[in-house]
PDB file of N, CA and C in Angstrom:
ATOM      1  N   MET A   1       1.133  -1.321  -0.149  1.00  0.00           N
ATOM      2  CA  MET A   1      -0.098  -0.030  -0.066  1.00  0.00           C
ATOM      3  C   MET A   1       0.804   1.048   0.043  1.00  0.00           C
ATOM      4  N   LYS A   2       2.043   1.487   0.220  1.00  0.00           N
ATOM      5  CA  LYS A   2       3.053   2.478   0.278  1.00  0.00           C
ATOM      6  C   LYS A   2       3.050   2.966  -1.144  1.00  0.00           C
ATOM      7  N   ASN A   3       3.358   2.050  -2.134  1.00  0.00           N
ATOM      8  CA  ASN A   3       3.474   2.330  -3.144  1.00  0.00           C
ATOM      9  C   ASN A   3       2.523   2.899  -3.951  1.00  0.00           C
ATOM     10  N   HIS A   4       1.474   3.596  -3.356  1.00  0.00           N
ATOM     11  CA  HIS A   4       0.126   3.794  -3.992  1.00  0.00           C
ATOM     12  C   HIS A   4      -0.243   5.336  -3.754  1.00  0.00           C
ATOM     13  N   THR A   5      -0.656   5.792  -4.694  1.00  0.00           N
ATOM     14  CA  THR A   5      -1.197   7.412  -4.339  1.00  0.00           C
ATOM     15  C   THR A   5      -2.651   7.367  -4.234  1.00  0.00           C
ATOM     16  N   TYR A   6      -3.029   8.096  -3.072  1.00  0.00           N
ATOM     17  CA  TYR A   6      -4.206   7.924  -2.680  1.00  0.00           C
ATOM     18  C   TYR A   6      -5.158   9.500  -2.434  1.00  0.00           C
ATOM     19  N   TYR A   7      -6.447   9.603  -2.677  1.00  0.00           N
ATOM     20  CA  TYR A   7      -6.893  10.721  -2.994  1.00  0.00           C
ATOM     21  C   TYR A   7      -8.016  10.806  -2.047  1.00  0.00           C
ATOM     22  N   LYS A   8      -8.552  12.036  -1.588  1.00  0.00           N
ATOM     23  CA  LYS A   8      -9.832  12.283  -0.971  1.00  0.00           C
ATOM     24  C   LYS A   8     -10.923  12.928  -1.672  1.00  0.00           C
ATOM     25  N   HIS A   9     -12.030  12.083  -1.681  1.00  0.00           N
ATOM     26  CA  HIS A   9     -13.268  12.881  -2.399  1.00  0.00           C
ATOM     27  C   HIS A   9     -13.679  13.744  -1.476  1.00  0.00           C
ATOM     28  N   ILE A  10     -14.075  14.897  -1.839  1.00  0.00           N
ATOM     29  CA  ILE A  10     -14.680  15.873  -1.451  1.00  0.00           C
ATOM     30  C   ILE A  10     -16.035  16.239  -1.690  1.00  0.00           C
ATOM     31  N   GLY A  11     -16.486  15.627  -2.714  1.00  0.00           N
ATOM     32  CA  GLY A  11     -18.092  15.402  -3.024  1.00  0.00           C
ATOM     33  C   GLY A  11     -18.688  17.184  -3.559  1.00  0.00           C
ATOM     34  N   LEU A  12     -17.695  17.040  -4.274  1.00  0.00           N
ATOM     35  CA  LEU A  12     -18.406  19.003  -4.563  1.00  0.00           C
ATOM     36  C   LEU A  12     -18.855  18.573  -5.977  1.00  0.00           C
ATOM     37  N   TYR A  13     -20.014  19.061  -6.445  1.00  0.00           N
ATOM     38  CA  TYR A  13     -20.548  18.738  -7.818  1.00  0.00           C
ATOM     39  C   TYR A  13     -21.204  20.075  -8.444  1.00  0.00           C
ATOM     40  N   ALA A  14     -20.989  20.327  -9.260  1.00  0.00           N
ATOM     41  CA  ALA A  14     -21.632  21.575 -10.330  1.00  0.00           C
ATOM     42  C   ALA A  14     -22.079  20.926 -11.125  1.00  0.00           C
ATOM     43  N   TYR A  15     -23.313  21.413 -11.806  1.00  0.00           N
ATOM     44  CA  TYR A  15     -24.155  20.978 -13.171  1.00  0.00           C
ATOM     45  C   TYR A  15     -24.851  22.156 -13.518  1.00  0.00           C
ATOM     46  N   ARG A  16     -24.720  21.867 -14.683  1.00  0.00           N
ATOM     47  CA  ARG A  16     -25.643  22.710 -15.813  1.00  0.00           C
ATOM     48  C   ARG A  16     -27.294  22.731 -15.723  1.00  0.00           C
ATOM     49  N   THR A  17     -28.292  23.416 -15.549  1.00  0.00           N
ATOM     50  CA  THR A  17     -29.687  23.446 -15.141  1.00  0.00           C
ATOM     51  C   THR A  17     -30.107  22.106 -16.142  1.00  0.00           C
ATOM     52  N   GLY A  18     -29.582  22.033 -17.506  1.00  0.00           N
ATOM     53  CA  GLY A  18     -30.667  21.175 -18.059  1.00  0.00           C
ATOM     54  C   GLY A  18     -30.054  19.781 -17.923  1.00  0.00           C
ATOM     55  N   VAL A  19     -28.653  19.664 -17.442  1.00  0.00           N
ATOM     56  CA  VAL A  19     -28.239  18.331 -16.940  1.00  0.00           C
ATOM     57  C   VAL A  19     -29.075  18.224 -15.869  1.00  0.00           C
ATOM     58  N   LEU A  20     -29.224  18.884 -14.688  1.00  0.00           N
ATOM     59  CA  LEU A  20     -29.823  18.417 -13.570  1.00  0.00           C
ATOM     60  C   LEU A  20     -30.995  17.980 -13.632  1.00  0.00           C
ATOM     61  N   LYS A  21     -31.653  18.879 -14.580  1.00  0.00           N
ATOM     62  CA  LYS A  21     -33.302  18.341 -14.563  1.00  0.00           C
ATOM     63  C   LYS A  21     -33.299  16.954 -15.171  1.00  0.00           C
ATOM     64  N   GLU A  22     -32.167  16.562 -16.189  1.00  0.00           N
ATOM     65  CA  GLU A  22     -32.041  15.462 -16.903  1.00  0.00           C
ATOM     66  C   GLU A  22     -31.645  14.095 -15.823  1.00  0.00           C
ATOM     67  N   ILE A  23     -31.101  14.411 -14.885  1.00  0.00           N
ATOM     68  CA  ILE A  23     -30.435  13.251 -13.858  1.00  0.00           C
ATOM     69  C   ILE A  23     -31.298  13.028 -13.142  1.00  0.00           C
ATOM     70  N   THR A  24     -32.169  14.135 -12.794  1.00  0.00           N
ATOM     71  CA  THR A  24     -32.985  13.749 -11.678  1.00  0.00           C
ATOM     72  C   THR A  24     -34.237  13.074 -12.099  1.00  0.00           C
ATOM     73  N   ALA A  25     -34.560  13.308 -13.445  1.00  0.00           N
ATOM     74  CA  ALA A  25     -35.829  12.305 -14.095  1.00  0.00           C
ATOM     75  C   ALA A  25     -35.186  10.943 -14.199  1.00  0.00           C
ATOM     76  N   LEU A  26     -34.239  10.597 -14.288  1.00  0.00           N
ATOM     77  CA  LEU A  26     -33.581   9.031 -14.733  1.00  0.00           C
ATOM     78  C   LEU A  26     -34.082   8.111 -13.315  1.00  0.00           C
ATOM     79  N   ALA A  27     -34.744   6.931 -13.771  1.00  0.00           N
ATOM     80  CA  ALA A  27     -35.047   6.266 -12.689  1.00  0.00           C
ATOM     81  C   ALA A  27     -33.948   5.532 -12.171  1.00  0.00           C
ATOM     82  N   GLN A  28     -33.777   5.104 -10.489  1.00  0.00           N
ATOM     83  CA  GLN A  28     -32.623   4.695 -10.050  1.00  0.00           C
ATOM     84  C   GLN A  28     -32.213   3.386 -10.823  1.00  0.00           C
ATOM     85  N   SER A  29     -31.315   2.849 -10.948  1.00  0.00           N
ATOM     86  CA  SER A  29     -30.478   2.192 -11.396  1.00  0.00           C
ATOM     87  C   SER A  29     -30.206   0.733 -10.066  1.00  0.00           C
ATOM     88  N   SER A  30     -30.015  -0.434 -10.737  1.00  0.00           N
ATOM     89  CA  SER A  30     -30.001  -1.496  -9.905  1.00  0.00           C
ATOM     90  C   SER A  30     -28.563  -1.444  -9.070  1.00  0.00           C
ATOM     91  N   LEU A  31     -27.510  -0.804  -9.953  1.00  0.00           N
ATOM     92  CA  LEU A  31     -26.355  -0.840  -9.442  1.00  0.00           C
ATOM     93  C   LEU A  31     -26.248   0.470  -8.488  1.00  0.00           C
ATOM     94  N   GLU A  32     -26.976   1.431  -8.700  1.00  0.00           N
ATOM     95  CA  GLU A  32     -26.940   2.972  -7.913  1.00  0.00           C
ATOM     96  C   GLU A  32     -27.484   2.206  -6.488  1.00  0.00           C
ATOM     97  N   LEU A  33     -28.810   1.349  -6.425  1.00  0.00           N
ATOM     98  CA  LEU A  33     -29.372   0.950  -5.157  1.00  0.00           C
ATOM     99  C   LEU A  33     -28.218   0.173  -4.239  1.00  0.00           C
ATOM    100  N   ALA A  34     -27.669  -0.657  -5.256  1.00  0.00           N
ATOM    101  CA  ALA A  34     -26.712  -1.794  -4.441  1.00  0.00           C
ATOM    102  C   ALA A  34     -25.490  -0.683  -3.696  1.00  0.00           C
ATOM    103  N   GLU A  35     -24.896  -0.066  -4.447  1.00  0.00           N
ATOM    104  CA  GLU A  35     -23.753   0.808  -3.892  1.00  0.00           C
ATOM    105  C   GLU A  35     -24.383   2.028  -2.860  1.00  0.00           C
ATOM    106  N   SER A  36     -25.445   2.645  -3.438  1.00  0.00           N
ATOM    107  CA  SER A  36     -26.044   3.757  -2.342  1.00  0.00           C
ATOM    108  C   SER A  36     -25.501   4.953  -2.989  1.00  0.00           C
ATOM    109  N   LEU A  37     -24.899   5.115  -4.449  1.00  0.00           N
ATOM    110  CA  LEU A  37     -24.223   6.060  -4.887  1.00  0.00           C
ATOM    111  C   LEU A  37     -24.960   6.281  -6.407  1.00  0.00           C
ATOM    112  N   GLU A  38     -25.601   7.746  -6.290  1.00  0.00           N
ATOM    113  CA  GLU A  38     -26.377   7.887  -7.371  1.00  0.00           C
ATOM    114  C   GLU A  38     -25.461   8.533  -8.392  1.00  0.00           C
ATOM    115  N   GLN A  39     -24.103   8.888  -8.535  1.00  0.00           N
ATOM    116  CA  GLN A  39     -23.499   8.890  -9.483  1.00  0.00           C
ATOM    117  C   GLN A  39     -23.282   7.826 -10.214  1.00  0.00           C
ATOM    118  N   LEU A  40     -23.473   6.815  -9.822  1.00  0.00           N
ATOM    119  CA  LEU A  40     -23.764   5.598 -10.571  1.00  0.00           C
ATOM    120  C   LEU A  40     -24.918   5.383 -11.730  1.00  0.00           C
ATOM    121  N   ARG A  41     -26.030   6.055 -11.306  1.00  0.00           N
ATOM    122  CA  ARG A  41     -26.838   6.072 -12.446  1.00  0.00           C
ATOM    123  C   ARG A  41     -26.615   6.897 -13.473  1.00  0.00           C
ATOM    124  N   TRP A  42     -25.866   8.176 -13.201  1.00  0.00           N
ATOM    125  CA  TRP A  42     -25.416   8.919 -14.142  1.00  0.00           C
ATOM    126  C   TRP A  42     -24.658   8.363 -15.208  1.00  0.00           C
ATOM    127  N   LEU A  43     -23.750   7.230 -14.866  1.00  0.00           N
ATOM    128  CA  LEU A  43     -22.736   6.738 -15.412  1.00  0.00           C
ATOM    129  C   LEU A  43     -23.260   5.840 -16.544  1.00  0.00           C
ATOM    130  N   GLU A  44     -24.332   4.934 -15.773  1.00  0.00           N
ATOM    131  CA  GLU A  44     -24.939   3.708 -16.319  1.00  0.00           C
ATOM    132  C   GLU A  44     -25.857   4.566 -17.827  1.00  0.00           C
ATOM    133  N   ASN A  45     -26.201   5.940 -17.090  1.00  0.00           N
ATOM    134  CA  ASN A  45     -27.020   6.457 -18.634  1.00  0.00           C
ATOM    135  C   ASN A  45     -26.166   7.342 -19.399  1.00  0.00           C
ATOM    136  N   GLY A  46     -25.124   7.002 -19.581  1.00  0.00           N
ATOM    137  CA  GLY A  46     -24.289   7.587 -20.400  1.00  0.00           C
ATOM    138  C   GLY A  46     -23.824   8.752 -19.991  1.00  0.00           C
ATOM    139  N   TYR A  47     -23.920   9.733 -18.636  1.00  0.00           N
ATOM    140  CA  TYR A  47     -23.317  10.642 -18.610  1.00  0.00           C
ATOM    141  C   TYR A  47     -21.862  10.623 -18.158  1.00  0.00           C
ATOM    142  N   THR A  48     -21.046  11.699 -18.151  1.00  0.00           N
ATOM    143  CA  THR A  48     -19.870  11.419 -17.519  1.00  0.00           C
ATOM    144  C   THR A  48     -19.560  12.461 -16.374  1.00  0.00           C
ATOM    145  N   ILE A  49     -18.484  12.293 -15.592  1.00  0.00           N
ATOM    146  CA  ILE A  49     -18.370  12.858 -14.572  1.00  0.00           C
ATOM    147  C   ILE A  49     -16.858  13.420 -14.661  1.00  0.00           C
ATOM    148  N   LYS A  50     -16.679  14.855 -14.657  1.00  0.00           N
ATOM    149  CA  LYS A  50     -15.221  15.372 -14.728  1.00  0.00           C
ATOM    150  C   LYS A  50     -14.685  15.508 -13.255  1.00  0.00           C
ATOM    151  N   VAL A  51     -13.301  15.198 -12.955  1.00  0.00           N
ATOM    152  CA  VAL A  51     -12.812  15.456 -11.493  1.00  0.00           C
ATOM    153  C   VAL A  51     -11.612  16.637 -11.678  1.00  0.00           C
ATOM    154  N   GLY A  52     -11.166  17.030 -10.553  1.00  0.00           N
ATOM    155  CA  GLY A  52     -10.335  18.005 -10.827  1.00  0.00           C
ATOM    156  C   GLY A  52      -9.451  17.575  -9.474  1.00  0.00           C
ATOM    157  N   LEU A  53      -8.024  18.037  -9.579  1.00  0.00           N
ATOM    158  CA  LEU A  53      -7.486  17.803  -8.354  1.00  0.00           C
ATOM    159  C   LEU A  53      -7.102  19.221  -7.401  1.00  0.00           C
ATOM    160  N   SER A  54      -7.299  18.959  -6.143  1.00  0.00           N
ATOM    161  CA  SER A  54      -6.861  20.383  -5.470  1.00  0.00           C
ATOM    162  C   SER A  54      -5.968  19.871  -4.143  1.00  0.00           C
ATOM    163  N   ASP A  55      -5.287  21.121  -3.950  1.00  0.00           N
ATOM    164  CA  ASP A  55      -4.368  20.889  -2.664  1.00  0.00           C
ATOM    165  C   ASP A  55      -4.713  21.807  -1.429  1.00  0.00           C
ATOM    166  N   VAL A  56      -5.957  22.165  -1.532  1.00  0.00           N
ATOM    167  CA  VAL A  56      -6.631  22.678  -0.541  1.00  0.00           C
ATOM    168  C   VAL A  56      -7.512  21.689   0.370  1.00  0.00           C
ATOM    169  N   GLU A  57      -7.252  21.822   1.800  1.00  0.00           N
ATOM    170  CA  GLU A  57      -7.446  21.126   2.859  1.00  0.00           C
ATOM    171  C   GLU A  57      -9.030  21.463   3.238  1.00  0.00           C
ATOM    172  N   THR A  58      -9.732  20.540   3.048  1.00  0.00           N
ATOM    173  CA  THR A  58     -11.067  20.494   3.254  1.00  0.00           C
ATOM    174  C   THR A  58     -11.699  19.686   4.467  1.00  0.00           C
ATOM    175  N   ILE A  59     -12.862  20.428   5.415  1.00  0.00           N
ATOM    176  CA  ILE A  59     -13.556  19.643   6.376  1.00  0.00           C
ATOM    177  C   ILE A  59     -14.768  18.837   5.688  1.00  0.00           C
ATOM    178  N   GLY A  60     -14.843  17.941   6.039  1.00  0.00           N
ATOM    179  CA  GLY A  60     -16.494  17.212   5.783  1.00  0.00           C
ATOM    180  C   GLY A  60     -17.337  17.439   6.845  1.00  0.00           C
ATOM    181  N   ILE A  61     -18.575  17.708   6.182  1.00  0.00           N
ATOM    182  CA  ILE A  61     -19.563  18.066   7.364  1.00  0.00           C
ATOM    183  C   ILE A  61     -20.720  16.767   6.880  1.00  0.00           C
ATOM    184  N   ASP A  62     -20.703  16.062   7.776  1.00  0.00           N
ATOM    185  CA  ASP A  62     -21.952  14.809   7.586  1.00  0.00           C
ATOM    186  C   ASP A  62     -22.553  14.805   8.956  1.00  0.00           C
ATOM    187  N   THR A  63     -22.223  15.384   9.980  1.00  0.00           N
ATOM    188  CA  THR A  63     -23.128  15.292  11.507  1.00  0.00           C
ATOM    189  C   THR A  63     -23.009  16.679  12.141  1.00  0.00           C
ATOM    190  N   PRO A  64     -23.800  16.983  12.778  1.00  0.00           N
ATOM    191  CA  PRO A  64     -24.112  18.074  13.868  1.00  0.00           C
ATOM    192  C   PRO A  64     -22.844  18.345  14.241  1.00  0.00           C
ATOM    193  N   GLU A  65     -21.913  17.511  14.745  1.00  0.00           N
ATOM    194  CA  GLU A  65     -20.896  17.686  15.264  1.00  0.00           C
ATOM    195  C   GLU A  65     -19.690  18.152  14.442  1.00  0.00           C
ATOM    196  N   ASP A  66     -19.825  17.576  13.244  1.00  0.00           N
ATOM    197  CA  ASP A  66     -18.675  18.017  12.135  1.00  0.00           C
ATOM    198  C   ASP A  66     -19.321  19.514  11.976  1.00  0.00           C
ATOM    199  N   LEU A  67     -20.361  19.990  11.836  1.00  0.00           N
ATOM    200  CA  LEU A  67     -20.603  21.565  11.694  1.00  0.00           C
ATOM    201  C   LEU A  67     -20.357  22.270  12.811  1.00  0.00           C
ATOM    202  N   LYS A  68     -20.196  21.972  13.763  1.00  0.00           N
ATOM    203  CA  LYS A  68     -19.635  22.808  15.008  1.00  0.00           C
ATOM    204  C   LYS A  68     -18.392  22.921  15.000  1.00  0.00           C
ATOM    205  N   ARG A  69     -17.698  21.627  14.761  1.00  0.00           N
ATOM    206  CA  ARG A  69     -15.967  21.702  14.334  1.00  0.00           C
ATOM    207  C   ARG A  69     -15.876  22.680  13.084  1.00  0.00           C
ATOM    208  N   ALA A  70     -16.478  22.962  11.930  1.00  0.00           N
ATOM    209  CA  ALA A  70     -16.240  23.671  11.106  1.00  0.00           C
ATOM    210  C   ALA A  70     -16.460  25.013  11.233  1.00  0.00           C
ATOM    211  N   GLU A  71     -17.662  25.001  11.842  1.00  0.00           N
ATOM    212  CA  GLU A  71     -17.985  26.701  12.707  1.00  0.00           C
ATOM    213  C   GLU A  71     -16.751  27.021  13.295  1.00  0.00           C
ATOM    214  N   THR A  72     -16.113  26.289  14.427  1.00  0.00           N
ATOM    215  CA  THR A  72     -15.259  26.783  15.173  1.00  0.00           C
ATOM    216  C   THR A  72     -14.056  27.254  14.359  1.00  0.00           C
ATOM    217  N   PHE A  73     -13.841  26.233  13.214  1.00  0.00           N
ATOM    218  CA  PHE A  73     -12.590  26.645  12.286  1.00  0.00           C
ATOM    219  C   PHE A  73     -12.963  28.256  11.751  1.00  0.00           C
ATOM    220  N   LEU A  74     -14.074  28.267  10.947  1.00  0.00           N
ATOM    221  CA  LEU A  74     -14.228  29.436  10.366  1.00  0.00           C
ATOM    222  C   LEU A  74     -14.111  30.775  11.354  1.00  0.00           C
ATOM    223  N   ASN A  75     -14.698  30.390  12.526  1.00  0.00           N
ATOM    224  CA  ASN A  75     -14.693  31.765  13.388  1.00  0.00           C
ATOM    225  C   ASN A  75     -13.311  31.935  13.831  1.00  0.00           C
ATOM    226  N   ASN A  76     -12.255  30.965  13.811  1.00  0.00           N
ATOM    227  CA  ASN A  76     -11.033  30.783  14.538  1.00  0.00           C
ATOM    228  C   ASN A  76     -10.299  31.851  13.107  1.00  0.00           C
ATOM    229  N   ARG A  77     -10.677  31.789  12.017  1.00  0.00           N
ATOM    230  CA  ARG A  77      -9.856  32.396  10.866  1.00  0.00           C
ATOM    231  C   ARG A  77     -10.386  34.135  10.792  1.00  0.00           C
ATOM    232  N   LYS A  78     -11.035  34.258  11.513  1.00  0.00           N
ATOM    233  CA  LYS A  78     -11.339  36.119  11.331  1.00  0.00           C
ATOM    234  C   LYS A  78     -10.537  36.633  12.269  1.00  0.00           C
TER     235      LYS A  78
END
């Protein structure tokens, strides 16, 4: 494992209005349901997902506790 490069997924998505309307109208796929990843629905229907690299450190916010940590971090930056 030491000889591999690992990346962190930050989960930031940007959509054109028309594409957002299209992908939200797609039926859920079996792969999406099995993996709980809506992005798989897009890929299975021929859409592409572009990715980018960033060296900016991010804070994941998935719980109320995460939100409190992020708020503290932002308040301390002022």
